[in-house]
Structure formats: structure tokens, C-alpha cells
Coordinates of C-alpha atoms in Angstrom, one line a residue:
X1 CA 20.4 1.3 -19.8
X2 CA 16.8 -0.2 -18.7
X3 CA 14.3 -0.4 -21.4
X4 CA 10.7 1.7 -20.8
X5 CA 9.4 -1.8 -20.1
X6 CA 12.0 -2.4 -17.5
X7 CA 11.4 0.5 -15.6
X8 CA 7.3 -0.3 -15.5
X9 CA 8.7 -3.4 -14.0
X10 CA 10.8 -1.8 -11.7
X11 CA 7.9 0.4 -10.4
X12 CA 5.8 -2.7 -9.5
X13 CA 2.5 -1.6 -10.8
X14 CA 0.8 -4.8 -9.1
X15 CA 1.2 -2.9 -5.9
X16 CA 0.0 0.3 -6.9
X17 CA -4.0 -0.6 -5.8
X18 CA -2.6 -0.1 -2.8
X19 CA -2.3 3.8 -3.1
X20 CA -5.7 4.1 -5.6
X21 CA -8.2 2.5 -3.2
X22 CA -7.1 4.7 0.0
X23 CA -7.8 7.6 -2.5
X24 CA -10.9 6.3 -3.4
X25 CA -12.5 5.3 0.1
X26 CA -11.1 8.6 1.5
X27 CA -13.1 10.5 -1.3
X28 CA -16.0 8.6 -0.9
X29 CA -16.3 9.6 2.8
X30 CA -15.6 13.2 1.5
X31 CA -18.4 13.0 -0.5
X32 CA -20.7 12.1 1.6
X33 CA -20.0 14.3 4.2
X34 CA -20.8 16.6 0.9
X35 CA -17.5 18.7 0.5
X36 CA -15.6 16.8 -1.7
X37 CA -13.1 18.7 -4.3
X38 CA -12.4 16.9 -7.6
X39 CA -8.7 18.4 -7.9
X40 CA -8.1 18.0 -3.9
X41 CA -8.8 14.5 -4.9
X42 CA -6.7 13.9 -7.6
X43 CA -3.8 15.6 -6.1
X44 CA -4.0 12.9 -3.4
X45 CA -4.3 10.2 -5.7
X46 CA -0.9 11.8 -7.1
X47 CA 0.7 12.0 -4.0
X48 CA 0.1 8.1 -2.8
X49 CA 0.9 7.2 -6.5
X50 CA 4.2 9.1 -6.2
X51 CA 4.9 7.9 -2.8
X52 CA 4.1 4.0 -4.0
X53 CA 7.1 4.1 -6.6
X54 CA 8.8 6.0 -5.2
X55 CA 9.6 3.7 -2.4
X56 CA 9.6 0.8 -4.6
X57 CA 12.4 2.1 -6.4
X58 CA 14.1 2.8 -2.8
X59 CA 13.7 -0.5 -2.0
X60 CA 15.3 -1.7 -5.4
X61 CA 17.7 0.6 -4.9
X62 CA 18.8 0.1 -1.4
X63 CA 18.3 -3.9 -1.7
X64 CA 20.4 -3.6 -4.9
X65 CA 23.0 -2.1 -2.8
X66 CA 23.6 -4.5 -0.2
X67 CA 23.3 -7.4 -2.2
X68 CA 19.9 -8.9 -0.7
X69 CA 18.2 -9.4 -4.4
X70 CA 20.5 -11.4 -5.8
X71 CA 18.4 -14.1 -6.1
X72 CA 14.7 -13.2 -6.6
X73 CA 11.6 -15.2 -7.7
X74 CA 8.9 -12.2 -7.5
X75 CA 9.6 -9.2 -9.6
X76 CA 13.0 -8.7 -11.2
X77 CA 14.5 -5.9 -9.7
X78 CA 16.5 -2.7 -11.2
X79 CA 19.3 -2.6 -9.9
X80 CA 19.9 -6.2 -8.4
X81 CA 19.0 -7.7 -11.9
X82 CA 22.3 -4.9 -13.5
X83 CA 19.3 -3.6 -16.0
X84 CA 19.9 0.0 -14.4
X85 CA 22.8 1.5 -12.2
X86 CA 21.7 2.2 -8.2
X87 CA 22.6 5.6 -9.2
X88 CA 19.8 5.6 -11.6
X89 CA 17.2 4.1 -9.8
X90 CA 17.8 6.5 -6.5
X91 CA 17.6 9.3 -8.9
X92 CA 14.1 7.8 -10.0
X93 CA 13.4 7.4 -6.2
X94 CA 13.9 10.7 -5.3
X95 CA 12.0 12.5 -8.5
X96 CA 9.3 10.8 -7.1
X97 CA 9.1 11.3 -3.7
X98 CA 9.9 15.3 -5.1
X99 CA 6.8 14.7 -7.1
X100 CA 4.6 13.6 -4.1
X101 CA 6.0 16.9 -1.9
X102 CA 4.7 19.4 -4.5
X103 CA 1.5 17.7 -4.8
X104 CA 1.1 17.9 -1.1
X105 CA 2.4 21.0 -0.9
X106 CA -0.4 22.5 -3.4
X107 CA -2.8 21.0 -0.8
X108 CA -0.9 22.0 2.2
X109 CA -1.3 25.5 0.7
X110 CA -5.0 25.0 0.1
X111 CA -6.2 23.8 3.0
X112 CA -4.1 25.9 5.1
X113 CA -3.5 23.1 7.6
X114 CA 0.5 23.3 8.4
X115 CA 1.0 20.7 10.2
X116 CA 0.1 18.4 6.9
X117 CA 3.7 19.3 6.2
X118 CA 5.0 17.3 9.3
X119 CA 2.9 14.2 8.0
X120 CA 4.2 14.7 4.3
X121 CA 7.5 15.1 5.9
X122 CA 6.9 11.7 8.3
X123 CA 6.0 9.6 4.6
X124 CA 8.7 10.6 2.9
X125 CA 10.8 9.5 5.4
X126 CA 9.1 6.0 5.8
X127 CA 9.5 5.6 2.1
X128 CA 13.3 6.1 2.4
X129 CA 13.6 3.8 5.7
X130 CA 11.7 1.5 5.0
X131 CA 14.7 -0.6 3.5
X132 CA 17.1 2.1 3.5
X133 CA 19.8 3.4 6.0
X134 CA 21.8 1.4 8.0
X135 CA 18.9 -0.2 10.5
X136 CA 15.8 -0.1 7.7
X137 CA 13.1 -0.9 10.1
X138 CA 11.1 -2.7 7.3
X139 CA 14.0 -6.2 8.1
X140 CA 13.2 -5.7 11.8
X141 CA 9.3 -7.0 11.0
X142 CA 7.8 -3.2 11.4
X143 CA 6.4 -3.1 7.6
X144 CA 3.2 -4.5 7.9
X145 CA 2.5 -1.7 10.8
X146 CA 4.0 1.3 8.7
X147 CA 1.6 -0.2 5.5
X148 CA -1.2 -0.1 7.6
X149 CA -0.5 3.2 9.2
X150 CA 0.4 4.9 6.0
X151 CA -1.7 3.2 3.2
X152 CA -4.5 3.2 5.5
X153 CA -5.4 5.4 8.5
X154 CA -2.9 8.5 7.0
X155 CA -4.0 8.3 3.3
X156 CA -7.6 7.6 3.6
X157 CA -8.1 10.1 6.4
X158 CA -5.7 12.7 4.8
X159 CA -7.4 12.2 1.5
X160 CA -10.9 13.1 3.5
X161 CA -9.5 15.8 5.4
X162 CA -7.8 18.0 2.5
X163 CA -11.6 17.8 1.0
X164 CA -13.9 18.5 3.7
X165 CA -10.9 20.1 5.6
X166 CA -12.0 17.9 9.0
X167 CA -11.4 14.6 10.3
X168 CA -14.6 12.4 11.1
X169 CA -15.2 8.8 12.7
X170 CA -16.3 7.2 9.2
X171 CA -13.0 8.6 7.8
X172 CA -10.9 6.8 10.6
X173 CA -13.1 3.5 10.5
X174 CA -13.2 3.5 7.0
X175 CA -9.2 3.7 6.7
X176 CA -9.1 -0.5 8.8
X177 CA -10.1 -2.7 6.1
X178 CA -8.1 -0.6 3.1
X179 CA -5.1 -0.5 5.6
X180 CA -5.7 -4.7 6.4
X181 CA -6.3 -5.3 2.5
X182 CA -2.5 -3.3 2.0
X183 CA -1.2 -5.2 4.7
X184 CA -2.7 -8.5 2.8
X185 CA -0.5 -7.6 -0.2
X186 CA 2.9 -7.1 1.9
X187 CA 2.6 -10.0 3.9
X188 CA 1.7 -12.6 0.8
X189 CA 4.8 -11.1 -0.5
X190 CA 7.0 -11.6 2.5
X191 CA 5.6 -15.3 2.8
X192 CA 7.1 -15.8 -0.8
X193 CA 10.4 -14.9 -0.2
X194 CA 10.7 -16.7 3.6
X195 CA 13.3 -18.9 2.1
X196 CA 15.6 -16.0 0.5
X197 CA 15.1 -13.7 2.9
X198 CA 15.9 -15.6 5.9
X199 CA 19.5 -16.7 4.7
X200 CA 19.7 -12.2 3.3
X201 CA 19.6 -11.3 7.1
X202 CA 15.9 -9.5 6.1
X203 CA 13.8 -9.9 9.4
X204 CA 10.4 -9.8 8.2
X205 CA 7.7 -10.4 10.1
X206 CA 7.2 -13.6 8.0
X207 CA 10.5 -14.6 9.1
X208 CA 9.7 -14.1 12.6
X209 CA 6.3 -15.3 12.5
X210 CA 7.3 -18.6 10.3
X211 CA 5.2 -19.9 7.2
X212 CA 2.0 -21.2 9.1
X213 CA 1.4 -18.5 11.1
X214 CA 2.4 -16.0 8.2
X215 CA -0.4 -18.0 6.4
X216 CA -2.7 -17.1 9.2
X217 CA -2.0 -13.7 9.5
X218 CA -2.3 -13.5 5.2
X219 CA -6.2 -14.9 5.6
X220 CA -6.8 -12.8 8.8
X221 CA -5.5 -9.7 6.8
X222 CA -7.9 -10.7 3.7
X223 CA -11.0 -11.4 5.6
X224 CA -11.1 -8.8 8.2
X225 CA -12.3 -6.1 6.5
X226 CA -15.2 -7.8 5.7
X227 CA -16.2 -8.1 9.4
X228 CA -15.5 -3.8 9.1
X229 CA -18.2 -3.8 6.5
X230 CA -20.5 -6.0 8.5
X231 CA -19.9 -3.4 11.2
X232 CA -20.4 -0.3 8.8
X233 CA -23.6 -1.2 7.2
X234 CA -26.2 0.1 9.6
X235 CA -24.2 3.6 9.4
X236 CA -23.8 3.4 5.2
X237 CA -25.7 0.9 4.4
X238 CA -25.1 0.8 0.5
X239 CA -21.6 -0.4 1.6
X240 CA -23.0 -3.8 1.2
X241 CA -22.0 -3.4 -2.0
X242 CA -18.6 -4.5 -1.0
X243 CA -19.8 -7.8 0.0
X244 CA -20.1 -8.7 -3.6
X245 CA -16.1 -8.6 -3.5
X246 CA -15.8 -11.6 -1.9
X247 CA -15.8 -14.7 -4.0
X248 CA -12.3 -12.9 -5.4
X249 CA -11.0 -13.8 -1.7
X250 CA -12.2 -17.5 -2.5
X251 CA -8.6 -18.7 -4.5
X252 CA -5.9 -16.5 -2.7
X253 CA -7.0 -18.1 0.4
X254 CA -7.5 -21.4 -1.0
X255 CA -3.7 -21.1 -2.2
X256 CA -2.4 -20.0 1.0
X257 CA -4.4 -22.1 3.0
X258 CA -2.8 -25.2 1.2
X259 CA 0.7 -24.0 1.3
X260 CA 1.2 -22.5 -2.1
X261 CA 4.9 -21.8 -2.5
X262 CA 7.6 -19.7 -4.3
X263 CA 6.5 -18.5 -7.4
X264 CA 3.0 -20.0 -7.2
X265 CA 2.0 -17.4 -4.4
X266 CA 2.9 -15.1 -7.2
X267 CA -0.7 -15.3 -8.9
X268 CA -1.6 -15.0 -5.5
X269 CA -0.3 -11.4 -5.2
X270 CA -2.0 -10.4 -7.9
X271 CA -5.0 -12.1 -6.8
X272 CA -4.6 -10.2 -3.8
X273 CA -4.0 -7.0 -5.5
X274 CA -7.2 -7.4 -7.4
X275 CA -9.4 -7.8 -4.8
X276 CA -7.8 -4.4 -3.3
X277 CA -9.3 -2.6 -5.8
X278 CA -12.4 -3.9 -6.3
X279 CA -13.3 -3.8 -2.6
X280 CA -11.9 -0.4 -2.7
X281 CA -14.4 0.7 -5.9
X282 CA -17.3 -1.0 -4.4
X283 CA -16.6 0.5 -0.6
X284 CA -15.7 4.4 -2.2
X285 CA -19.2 4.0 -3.9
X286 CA -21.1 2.7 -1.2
X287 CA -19.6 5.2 0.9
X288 CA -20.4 7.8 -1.2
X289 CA -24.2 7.0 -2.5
X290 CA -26.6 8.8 -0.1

């Protein structure tokens, strides 16, 4: 039987910036466009929080499964490491993802705006497939595009929308550098496990791509979004503010940039994950200063 601790573990609570700061940006649109909600808010933030382990227990689960995680240097993993049964963890899976549908629900019911069911219905389902199923489309190099669709244009522009009940352009714009930062975090984690993936049959898009060009992609992904700011500040201009993010981008890149490896790209990700959130404070406050 896992331990509590075990559990945390499993959840991966590095990654979890990745559904706070889409929250957070989307809320700071919402408030200035002067209709936020606090509770619409925070029922978002429970959703993506859900939604985040939830599919990283799918993902422990369904690598657990078919024998992919055997042999691991990033986060031990539920099932693969025997701490839990795969029966356990899909149970754990699933009360999540249940979690994240009544949240949404409660908003769907707010709002009034149906067709929020399809979308809820459409995440869900990424979740699951993302490593699950027969052809998971996350081993046929599709993750980084479902991370930025979902953990940045659909949950910072849903998180908008179910506040001020309409989409706008800063909500959409907005949603690029939080859904570049996420992809950041997946690709520095692919490029750590090129050499066990490869020989596991996973198809990443670091496996495709190769280690220099997955390097390249990593320090596109990280400094991208600051371009987006660059862009922004005329329109918001106390989004500046995020500018003062940047000397955290100064080691992950350094590290990638000279071929950090294994389970040294490990401090990277959480490098990486730090500067998430911190750009994603400083960009939902500048965003949301008049």
C-alpha cells in the first residue's frame, strides 16, 4: 500500500504550475475587463488542478501497465515502482478527472454556456489518451501540441470566459506564452528520458526531433514568451512586470544549452517549473492592474 508521501509523489506536484498560472493569467484578464468572479475563479483553478493529476496518475497508470517505466531516472512512478497496484492508481485517475467534471459542471451551470460541456468533455479525454489506449497519441510526438492547446489557449481563455462570460483578444494572446512556458516543462522532460524512451517504443517528439534540436526547441519554448510580453506592453503596460522573471531563465538554459543530461536536467525541471509561476504571478498582475 503507498504511503501519503508516495502518493504526493505520484501526483508530481512540480508540474502542477502548469495548471495554477493559466488560472491566474486567465483571471487577470477577467479582471481587467472588470467582471471577474472570485468562486468562478477558483472553481477553474480546481478543475485544471484536478485535470493535472489526474492525468498524471493516467500516465503512471497506463505506463505502469505496459511496462515502459521500468526504468526511470525522473519521478518514481506508482505503479511501475510496485508502491501501488494499477488498479489503485486508475481509481485515483478517475476520482480526479470526476472531481474536475463537477467543478466544471457548477460553472457550466452558471454561465449557461452548453457547449463548455463539449470542451470539459474533449479534456477529459486528452487526459485519458494522452498515454492511454492502444495508440496514446502523447508516443506519436502530439504532446507538446495538446499541452499548449489545453494548458494554454483552453484554460486561460476558459478561465476568462466563465468570469466575464465572453472571449476577448487579450484572453487569446495572453494564453501563447503560459501555453510555450507548459510546453517548456514537457519538452525538458522528454529530453531527459531520450535514452529510455527510445529503446520503450515512446515516440516523443524529443525522440523525433533528437537531443540538439530538442535543446533548441526547450530554449525557444523558455524565451518566447518573453517576445509576447514585449508585444503586450503597449496594450497592458504594467505587464513589464514580467520581465523581472527573467534572470530565473538564466540557468535552465545555461544547462540545456551545454548538454545537461539524465538526472541533472532534473533541477532543470524544476527550474523550469519555477519560472512558470513566477512569470505567471507577475503577468496575472500586470494584467490585472489598471
Amino acid at each position: 500500500m503507498a504511503t501519503p508521501a508516495q502518493w504526493l509523489a505520484g501526483a508530481r506536484p512540480r508540474t502542477l504550475p502548469a495548471a495554477v498560472v493559466p488560472v491566474a493569467v486567465g483571471t487577470g484578464v477577467a479582471v481587467q475587463a472588470g467582471g471577474w468572479v472570485w468562486w468562478r475563479a477558483l472553481l477553474a483553478l480546481v478543475v485544471a488542478l484536478a485535470l493535472q493529476i489526474g492525468v498524471n496518475y493516467a500516465n503512471d497508470h497506463s505506463d505502469g501497465v505496459k511496462g515502459t517505466d521500468t526504468d526511470r531516472v525522473g519521478p518514481m512512478r506508482l505503479v511501475g515502482s510496485g508502491a501501488a497496484t494499477a488498479s489503485q492508481v486508475l481509481k485515483a485517475a478517475l476520482g480526479c478527472f470526476l472531481a474536475a467534471a463537477v467543478a466544471g459542471l457548477v460553472l457550466v451551470i452558471a454561465t449557461r454556456a452548453w457547449w463548455l460541456l463539449a470542451v470539459g468533455a474533449l479534456c477529459i479525454l486528452a487526459a485519458w489518451f494522452y498515454t492511454g489506449g492502444s495508440r496514446p497519441y502523447g508516443y506519436r510526438a502530439l504532446g507538446e501540441l495538446s499541452v499548449f492547446v489545453f494548458f494554454g489557449l483552453v484554460a486561460v481563455a476558459g478561465t476568462t470566459y466563465v468570469q466575464v462570460e465572453q472571449l476577448s483578444w487579450l484572453a487569446v494572446v495572453a494564453a501563447v506564452p503560459v501555453g510555450l512556458l507548459a510546453c517548456a516543462l514537457l519538452v525538458v522532460n522528454n529530453l531527459r528520458d531520450i535514452t529510455t524512451d527510445t529503446p520503450a517504443g515512446k515516440r516523443t517528439l524529443a525522440v523525433l526531433l533528437g537531443d540538439q534540436r530538442t535543446r533548441a526547441l526547450y530554449i525557444a519554448c523558455l524565451l518566447l514568451p518573453y517576445g509576447v510580453i514585449l508585444g503586450l506592453i503597449p496594450a497592458a503596460p504594467f505587464t513589464a512586470l514580467v520581465l523581472l522573471s527573467g534572470f530565473l531563465a538564466i540557468a535552465p538554459v545555461k544547462a540545456v544549452r551545454e548538454g545537461a543530461i539524465g538526472p541533472a536536467l532534473i533541477a532543470t525541471l524544476q527550474q523550469t517549473g519555477r519560472l512558470q509561476l513566477v512569470f505567471g504571478v507577475l503577468f496575472a498582475l500586470g494584467l490585472a492592474l489598471p
